[in-house]
Tab-separated table of C-alpha atoms in Angstrom:
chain	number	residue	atom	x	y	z
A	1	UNK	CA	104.546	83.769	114.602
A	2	UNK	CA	106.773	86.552	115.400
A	3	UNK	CA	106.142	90.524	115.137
A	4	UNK	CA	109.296	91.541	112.325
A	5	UNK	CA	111.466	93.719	113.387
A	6	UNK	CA	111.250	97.302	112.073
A	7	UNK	CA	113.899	99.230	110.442
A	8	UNK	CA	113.650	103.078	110.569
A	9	UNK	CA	114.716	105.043	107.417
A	10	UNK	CA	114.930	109.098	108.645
A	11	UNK	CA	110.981	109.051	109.951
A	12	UNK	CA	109.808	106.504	107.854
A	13	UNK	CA	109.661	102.575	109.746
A	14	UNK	CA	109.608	99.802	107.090
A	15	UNK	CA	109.191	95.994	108.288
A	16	UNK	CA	113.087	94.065	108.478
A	17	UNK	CA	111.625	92.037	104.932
A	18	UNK	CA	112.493	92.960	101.202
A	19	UNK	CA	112.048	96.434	99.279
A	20	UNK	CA	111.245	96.374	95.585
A	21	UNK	CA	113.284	97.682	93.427
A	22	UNK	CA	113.012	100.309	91.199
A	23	UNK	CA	113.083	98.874	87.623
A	24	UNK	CA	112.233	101.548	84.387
A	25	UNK	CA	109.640	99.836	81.919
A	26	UNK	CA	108.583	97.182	83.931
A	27	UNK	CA	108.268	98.674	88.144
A	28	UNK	CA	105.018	100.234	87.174
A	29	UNK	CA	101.669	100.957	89.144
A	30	UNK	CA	100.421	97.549	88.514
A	31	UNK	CA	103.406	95.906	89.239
A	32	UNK	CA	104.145	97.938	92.397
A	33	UNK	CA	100.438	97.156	93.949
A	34	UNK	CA	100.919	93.359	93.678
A	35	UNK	CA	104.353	93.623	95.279
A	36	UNK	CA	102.783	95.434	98.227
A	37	UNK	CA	99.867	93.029	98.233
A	38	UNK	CA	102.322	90.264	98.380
A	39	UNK	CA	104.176	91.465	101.203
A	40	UNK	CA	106.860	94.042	100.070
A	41	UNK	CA	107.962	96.064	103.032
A	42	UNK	CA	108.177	99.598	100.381
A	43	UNK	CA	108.089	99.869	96.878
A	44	UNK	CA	109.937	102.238	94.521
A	45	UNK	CA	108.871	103.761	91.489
A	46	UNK	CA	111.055	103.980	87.923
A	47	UNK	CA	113.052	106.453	87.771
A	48	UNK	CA	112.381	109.898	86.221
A	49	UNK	CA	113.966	112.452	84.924
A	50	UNK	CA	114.554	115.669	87.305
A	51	UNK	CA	115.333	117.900	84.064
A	52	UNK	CA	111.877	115.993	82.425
A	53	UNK	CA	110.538	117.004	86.030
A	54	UNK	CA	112.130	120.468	85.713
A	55	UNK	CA	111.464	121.379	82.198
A	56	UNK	CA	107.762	120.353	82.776
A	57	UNK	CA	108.193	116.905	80.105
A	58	UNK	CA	104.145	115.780	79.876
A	59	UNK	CA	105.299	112.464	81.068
A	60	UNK	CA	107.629	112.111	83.979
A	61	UNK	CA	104.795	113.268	86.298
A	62	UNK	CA	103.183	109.933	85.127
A	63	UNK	CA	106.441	108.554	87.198
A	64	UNK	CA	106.165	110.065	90.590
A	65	UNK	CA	102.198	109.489	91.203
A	66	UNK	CA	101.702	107.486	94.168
A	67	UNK	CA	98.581	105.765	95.288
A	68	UNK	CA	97.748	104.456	98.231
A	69	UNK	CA	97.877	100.537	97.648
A	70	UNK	CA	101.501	101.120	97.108
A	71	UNK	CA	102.343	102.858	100.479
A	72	UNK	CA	104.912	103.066	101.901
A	73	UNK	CA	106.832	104.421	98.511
A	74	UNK	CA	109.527	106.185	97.118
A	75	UNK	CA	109.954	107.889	93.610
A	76	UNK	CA	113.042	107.498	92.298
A	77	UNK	CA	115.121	110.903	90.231
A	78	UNK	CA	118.013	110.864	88.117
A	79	UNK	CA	120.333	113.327	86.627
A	80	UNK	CA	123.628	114.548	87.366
A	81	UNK	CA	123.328	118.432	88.191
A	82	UNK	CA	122.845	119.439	92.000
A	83	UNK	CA	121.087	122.622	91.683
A	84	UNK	CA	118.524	120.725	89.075
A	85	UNK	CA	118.026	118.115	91.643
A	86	UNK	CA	117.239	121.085	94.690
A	87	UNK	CA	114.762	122.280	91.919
A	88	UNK	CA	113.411	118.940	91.033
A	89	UNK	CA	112.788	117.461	94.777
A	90	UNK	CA	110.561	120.874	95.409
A	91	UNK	CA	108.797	119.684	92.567
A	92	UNK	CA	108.095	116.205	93.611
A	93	UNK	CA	106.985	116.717	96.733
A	94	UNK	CA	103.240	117.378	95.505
A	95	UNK	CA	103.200	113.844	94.738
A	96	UNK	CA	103.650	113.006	98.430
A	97	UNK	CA	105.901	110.178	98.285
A	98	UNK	CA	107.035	108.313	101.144
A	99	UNK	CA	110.740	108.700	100.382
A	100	UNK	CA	112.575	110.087	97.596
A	101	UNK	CA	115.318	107.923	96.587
A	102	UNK	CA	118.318	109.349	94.181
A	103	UNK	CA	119.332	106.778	91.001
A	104	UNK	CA	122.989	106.316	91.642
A	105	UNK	CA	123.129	103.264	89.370
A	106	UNK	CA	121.323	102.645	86.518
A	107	UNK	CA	123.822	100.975	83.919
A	108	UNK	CA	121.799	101.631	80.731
A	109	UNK	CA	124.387	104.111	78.046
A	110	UNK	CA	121.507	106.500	77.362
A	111	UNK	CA	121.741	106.875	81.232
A	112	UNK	CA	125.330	107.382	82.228
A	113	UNK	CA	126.142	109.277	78.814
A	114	UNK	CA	124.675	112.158	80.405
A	115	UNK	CA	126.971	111.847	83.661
A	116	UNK	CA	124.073	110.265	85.626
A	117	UNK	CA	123.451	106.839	86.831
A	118	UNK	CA	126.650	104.806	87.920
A	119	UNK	CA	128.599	107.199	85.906
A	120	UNK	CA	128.318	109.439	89.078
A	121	UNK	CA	130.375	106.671	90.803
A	122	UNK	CA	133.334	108.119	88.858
A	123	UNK	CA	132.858	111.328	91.220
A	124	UNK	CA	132.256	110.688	94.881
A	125	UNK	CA	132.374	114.395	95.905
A	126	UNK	CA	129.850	114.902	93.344
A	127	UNK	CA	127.310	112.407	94.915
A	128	UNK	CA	127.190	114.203	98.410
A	129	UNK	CA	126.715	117.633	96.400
A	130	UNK	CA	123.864	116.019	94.883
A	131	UNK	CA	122.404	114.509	98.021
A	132	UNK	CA	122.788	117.427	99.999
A	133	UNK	CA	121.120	119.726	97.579
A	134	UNK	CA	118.101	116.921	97.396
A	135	UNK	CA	118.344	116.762	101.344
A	136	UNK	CA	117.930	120.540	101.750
A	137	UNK	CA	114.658	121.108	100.250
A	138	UNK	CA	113.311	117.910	100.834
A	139	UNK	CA	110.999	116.986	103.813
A	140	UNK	CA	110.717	112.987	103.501
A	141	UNK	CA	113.828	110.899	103.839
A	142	UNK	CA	116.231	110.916	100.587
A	143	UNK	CA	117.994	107.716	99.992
A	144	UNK	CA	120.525	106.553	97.363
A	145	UNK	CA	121.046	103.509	95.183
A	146	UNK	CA	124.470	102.751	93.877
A	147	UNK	CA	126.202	100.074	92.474
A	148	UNK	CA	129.811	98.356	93.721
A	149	UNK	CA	131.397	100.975	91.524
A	150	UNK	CA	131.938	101.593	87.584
A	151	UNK	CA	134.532	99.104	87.117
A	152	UNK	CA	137.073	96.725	88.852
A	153	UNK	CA	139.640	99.171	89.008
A	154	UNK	CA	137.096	101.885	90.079
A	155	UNK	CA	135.061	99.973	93.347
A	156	UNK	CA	134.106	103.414	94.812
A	157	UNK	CA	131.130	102.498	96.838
A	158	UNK	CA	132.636	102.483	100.164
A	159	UNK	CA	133.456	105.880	99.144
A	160	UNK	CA	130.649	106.978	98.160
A	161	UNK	CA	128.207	105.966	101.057
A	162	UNK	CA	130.524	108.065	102.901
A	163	UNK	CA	129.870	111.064	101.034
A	164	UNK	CA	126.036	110.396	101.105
A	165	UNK	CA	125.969	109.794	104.514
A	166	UNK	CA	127.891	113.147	105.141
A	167	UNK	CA	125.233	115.141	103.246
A	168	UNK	CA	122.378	113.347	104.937
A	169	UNK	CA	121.464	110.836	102.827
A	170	UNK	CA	118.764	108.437	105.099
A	171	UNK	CA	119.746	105.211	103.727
A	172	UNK	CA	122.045	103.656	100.804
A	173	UNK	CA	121.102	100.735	98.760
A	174	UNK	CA	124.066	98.914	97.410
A	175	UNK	CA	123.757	96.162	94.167
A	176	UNK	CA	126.635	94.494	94.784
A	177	UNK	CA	127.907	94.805	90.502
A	178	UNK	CA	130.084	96.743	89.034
A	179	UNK	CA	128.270	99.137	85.756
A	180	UNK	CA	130.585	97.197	83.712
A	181	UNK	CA	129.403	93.796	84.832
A	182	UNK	CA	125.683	94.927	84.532
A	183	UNK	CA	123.946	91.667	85.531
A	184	UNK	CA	126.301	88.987	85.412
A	185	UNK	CA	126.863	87.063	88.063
A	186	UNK	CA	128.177	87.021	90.413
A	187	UNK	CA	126.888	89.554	92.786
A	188	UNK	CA	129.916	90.933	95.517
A	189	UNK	CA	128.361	90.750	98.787
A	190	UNK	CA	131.922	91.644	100.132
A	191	UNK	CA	130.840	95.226	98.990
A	192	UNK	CA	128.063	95.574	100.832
A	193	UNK	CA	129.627	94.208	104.404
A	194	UNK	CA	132.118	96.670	103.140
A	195	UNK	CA	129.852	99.627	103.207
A	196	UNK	CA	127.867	98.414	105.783
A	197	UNK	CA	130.977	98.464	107.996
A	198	UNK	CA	131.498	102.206	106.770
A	199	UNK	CA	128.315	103.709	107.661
A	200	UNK	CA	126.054	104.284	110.279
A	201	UNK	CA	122.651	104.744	108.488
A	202	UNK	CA	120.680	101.909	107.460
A	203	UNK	CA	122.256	99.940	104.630
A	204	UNK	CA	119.613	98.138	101.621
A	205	UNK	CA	121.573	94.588	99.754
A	206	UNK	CA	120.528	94.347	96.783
A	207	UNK	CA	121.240	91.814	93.827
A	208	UNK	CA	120.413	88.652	93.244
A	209	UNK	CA	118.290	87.928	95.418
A	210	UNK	CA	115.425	85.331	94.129
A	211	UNK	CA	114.469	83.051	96.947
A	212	UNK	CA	113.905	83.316	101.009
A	213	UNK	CA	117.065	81.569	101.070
A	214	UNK	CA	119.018	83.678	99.182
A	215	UNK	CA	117.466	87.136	101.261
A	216	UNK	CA	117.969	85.468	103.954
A	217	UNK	CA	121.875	84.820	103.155
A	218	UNK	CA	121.867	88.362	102.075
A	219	UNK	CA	120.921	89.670	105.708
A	220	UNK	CA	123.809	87.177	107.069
A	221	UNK	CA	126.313	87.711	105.242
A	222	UNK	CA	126.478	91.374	104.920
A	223	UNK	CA	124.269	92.593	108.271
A	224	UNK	CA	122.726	94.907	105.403
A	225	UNK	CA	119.276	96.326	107.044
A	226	UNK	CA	117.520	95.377	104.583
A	227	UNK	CA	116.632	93.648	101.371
A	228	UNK	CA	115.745	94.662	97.853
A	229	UNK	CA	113.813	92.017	95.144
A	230	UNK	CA	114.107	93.238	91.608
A	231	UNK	CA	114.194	91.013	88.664
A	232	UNK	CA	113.643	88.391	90.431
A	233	UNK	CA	110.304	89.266	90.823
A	234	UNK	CA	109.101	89.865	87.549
A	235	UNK	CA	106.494	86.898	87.178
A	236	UNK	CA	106.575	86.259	90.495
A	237	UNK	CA	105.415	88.673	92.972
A	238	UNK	CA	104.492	86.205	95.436
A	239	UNK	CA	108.454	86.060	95.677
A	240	UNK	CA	107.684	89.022	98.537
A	241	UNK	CA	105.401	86.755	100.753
A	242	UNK	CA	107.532	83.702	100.637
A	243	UNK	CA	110.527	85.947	101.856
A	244	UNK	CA	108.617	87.239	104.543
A	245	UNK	CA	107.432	84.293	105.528
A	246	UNK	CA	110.714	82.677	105.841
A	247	UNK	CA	112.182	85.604	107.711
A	248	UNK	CA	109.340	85.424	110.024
A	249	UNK	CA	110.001	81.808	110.844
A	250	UNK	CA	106.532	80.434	109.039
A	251	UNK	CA	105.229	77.789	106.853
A	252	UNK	CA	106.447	79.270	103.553
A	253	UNK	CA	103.713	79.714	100.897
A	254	UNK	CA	104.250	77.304	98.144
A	255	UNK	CA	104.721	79.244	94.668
A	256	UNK	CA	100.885	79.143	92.963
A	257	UNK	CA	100.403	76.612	90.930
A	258	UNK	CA	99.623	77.521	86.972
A	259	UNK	CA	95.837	78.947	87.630
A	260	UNK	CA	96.707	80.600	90.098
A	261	UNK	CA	99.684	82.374	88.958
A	262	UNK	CA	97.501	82.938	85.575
A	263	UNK	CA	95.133	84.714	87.801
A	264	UNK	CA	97.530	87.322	89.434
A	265	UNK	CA	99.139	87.779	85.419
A	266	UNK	CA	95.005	88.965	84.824
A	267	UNK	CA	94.714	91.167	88.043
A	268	UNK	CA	98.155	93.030	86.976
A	269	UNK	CA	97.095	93.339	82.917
A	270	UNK	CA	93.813	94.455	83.937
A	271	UNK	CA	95.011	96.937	86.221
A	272	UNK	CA	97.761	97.705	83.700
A	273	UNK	CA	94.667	98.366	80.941
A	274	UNK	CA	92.729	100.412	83.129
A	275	UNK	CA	95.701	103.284	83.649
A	276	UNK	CA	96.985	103.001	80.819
A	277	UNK	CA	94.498	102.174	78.081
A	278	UNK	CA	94.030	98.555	76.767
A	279	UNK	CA	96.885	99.563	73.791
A	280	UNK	CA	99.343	100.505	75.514
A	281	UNK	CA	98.337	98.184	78.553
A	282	UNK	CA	99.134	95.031	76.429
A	283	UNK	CA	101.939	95.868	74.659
A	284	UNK	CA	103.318	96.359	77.907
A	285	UNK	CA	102.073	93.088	79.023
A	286	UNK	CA	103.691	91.114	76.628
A	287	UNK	CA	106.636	90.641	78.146
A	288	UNK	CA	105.211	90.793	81.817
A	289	UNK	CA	103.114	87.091	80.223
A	290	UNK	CA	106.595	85.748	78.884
A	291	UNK	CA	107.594	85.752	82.872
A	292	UNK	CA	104.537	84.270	83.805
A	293	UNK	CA	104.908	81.530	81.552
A	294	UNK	CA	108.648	80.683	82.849
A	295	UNK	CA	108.954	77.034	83.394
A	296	UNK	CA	105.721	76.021	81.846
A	297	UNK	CA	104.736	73.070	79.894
A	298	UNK	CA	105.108	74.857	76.295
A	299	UNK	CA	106.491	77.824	77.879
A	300	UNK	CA	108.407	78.144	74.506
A	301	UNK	CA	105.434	78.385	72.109
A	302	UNK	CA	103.248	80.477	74.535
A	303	UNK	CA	105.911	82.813	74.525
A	304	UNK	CA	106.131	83.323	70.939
A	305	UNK	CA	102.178	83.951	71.578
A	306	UNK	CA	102.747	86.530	74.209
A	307	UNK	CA	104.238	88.844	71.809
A	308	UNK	CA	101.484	89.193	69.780
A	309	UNK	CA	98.707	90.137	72.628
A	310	UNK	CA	97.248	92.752	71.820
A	311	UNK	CA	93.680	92.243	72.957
A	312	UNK	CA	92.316	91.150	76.849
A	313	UNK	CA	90.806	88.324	75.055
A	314	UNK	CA	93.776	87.674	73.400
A	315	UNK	CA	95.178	87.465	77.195
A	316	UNK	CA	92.013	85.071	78.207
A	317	UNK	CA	93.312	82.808	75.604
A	318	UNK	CA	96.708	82.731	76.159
A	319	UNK	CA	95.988	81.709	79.641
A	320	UNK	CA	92.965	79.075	78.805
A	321	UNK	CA	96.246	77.388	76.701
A	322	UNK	CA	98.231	77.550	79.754
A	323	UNK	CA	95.826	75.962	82.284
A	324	UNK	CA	94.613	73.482	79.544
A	325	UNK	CA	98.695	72.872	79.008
A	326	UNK	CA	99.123	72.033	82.716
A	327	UNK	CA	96.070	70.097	82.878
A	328	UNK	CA	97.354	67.308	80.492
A	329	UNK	CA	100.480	67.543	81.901
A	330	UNK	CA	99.416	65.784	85.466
């Protein structure tokens, strides 16, 4: 066993492993927890609003509370409007996060309509305005996620992390997709050597990563800083531990068999129930149980099944089925 190596973001030291990503609708508390309990180096929340933060919307604050099972964390703001951002980072700092991190991005229309997101990849100069405004009235490190660029004929990040970096951004997380290619495949890791290469402060890859393999081809390929696991984690938190593992030169742990991974799907709905109410806890679930269930004898059927939970003992059942499943299976 070996101690990891430690990679320092402004004031903040986070272990040489993976990040989580920040991912609206699914990233939440419960989610975040079992992450960290799983080995994520930091964990970021989903990304609010900093007019929703400004104009005093009921419930972004719901979005920037951090507990301390998720430490070390970030909240994540969006918007497109320096002097709103200046306003909105005074604002967050009574949730004491960690980091704040700035949503240079997201792909989703409702997002970059309003200039914000990846749109802002369109305007480089416009980034380090917003970054430096954040930077000035913030007192943990601000960091930025951004995306290859908005298109192939518009592959701005280099450009960008420049401007960031000028204003004082702490770090710069780079998904190696265009906003036009979304999620397809196949991730550029090109672009993050690329920026990498172009900036001194500590560089996050990000995109595709979902195995130790693939982090670990991530870290050589680019000489990014560090990691970040996003969808590749959903249904399989223990992704975190067998990355670390692998990085740290140890017996990797073997994924959990069915009961096992049933029994982290009940810690995270439970926890899930008890912040948000058992309502809105399992409709939320539903789709959280259709991960679970990837690759399962009768995965198909027990999905259908998952989106009509609506009950904890409609959960219990679901995952009696899937143990009993497995069970005649062997």
């Amino acid at each position: 066993m070996t101690d990891m190596e430690k990679v320092s973001i402004g004031s903040l030291e986070l272990e040489k492993t993976a990040v989580q990503a920040p991912m609206a609708g699914v990233a939440d508390r419960a989610f975040r927890r079992l992450c960290r309990e799983f080995g994520a180096a930091a964990c970021v929340g989903e990304m609010a609003s900093i007019k929703g933060l400004c104009y005093g919307d009921k419930n972004t604050p719901k979005l920037l509370e951090v507990t301390e099972p998720e430490r070390p964390m970030g909240i994540q703001l969006f918007g497109s409007d320096p002097e709103y951002f200046a306003r909105a980072v005074l604002l967050a700092e009574k949730f004491s996060p960690d980091f704040i991190d700035i949503n240079m991005g997201c792909p989703a229309p409702k997002v970059t309509a309003t200039g914000a997101g990846s749109a802002l990849l369109k305007e480089p100069k416009l980034c380090g305005e917003i970054v430096r405004a954040a930077v000035k009235n913030s007192r943990v490190p601000v960091t930025v996620k951004i995306r290859k660029g908005w298109d192939d004929e518009h592959t701005t990040a280099v450009e960008v992390a420049r401007y960031v970096e000028e204003a004082g951004a702490a770090a710069i997380t780079v998904h190696g997709r265009t906003r036009r290619q979304m999620y397809m495949p196949p991730v550029d890791r090109e672009i993050i050597f690329r920026v990498k290469q172009a900036v001194s402060v500590p560089v996050i890859g990000n995109g595709d990563i979902d195995s130790p393999q693939a982090a670990a081809e991530m870290y050589r390929e680019t000489g990014c800083d560090l990691v970040m696991i996003g969808r590749a984690a959903l249904g399989q938190p223990w992704l975190f531990a067998q990355v670390r593992a692998f990085l740290r030169g140890e017996l990797v742990p073997e994924t959990p068999c069915v009961e096992q991974r049933m029994n982290v799907l009940r810690r995270q709905v439970r926890w899930m129930c008890e912040e948000k109410g058992e309502s809105v806890g399992m409709r939320e679930a539903r789709r959280h149980a259709a991960w679970y269930l990837k690759g399962m004898r009768g995965a198909a059927a027990m999905r259908r099944a998952c989106s009509e939970l609506s009950t904890l003992d409609d959960l219990e059942r679901l995952i009696e089925e899937a143990v009993r499943a497995e069970r005649e299976d062997r």
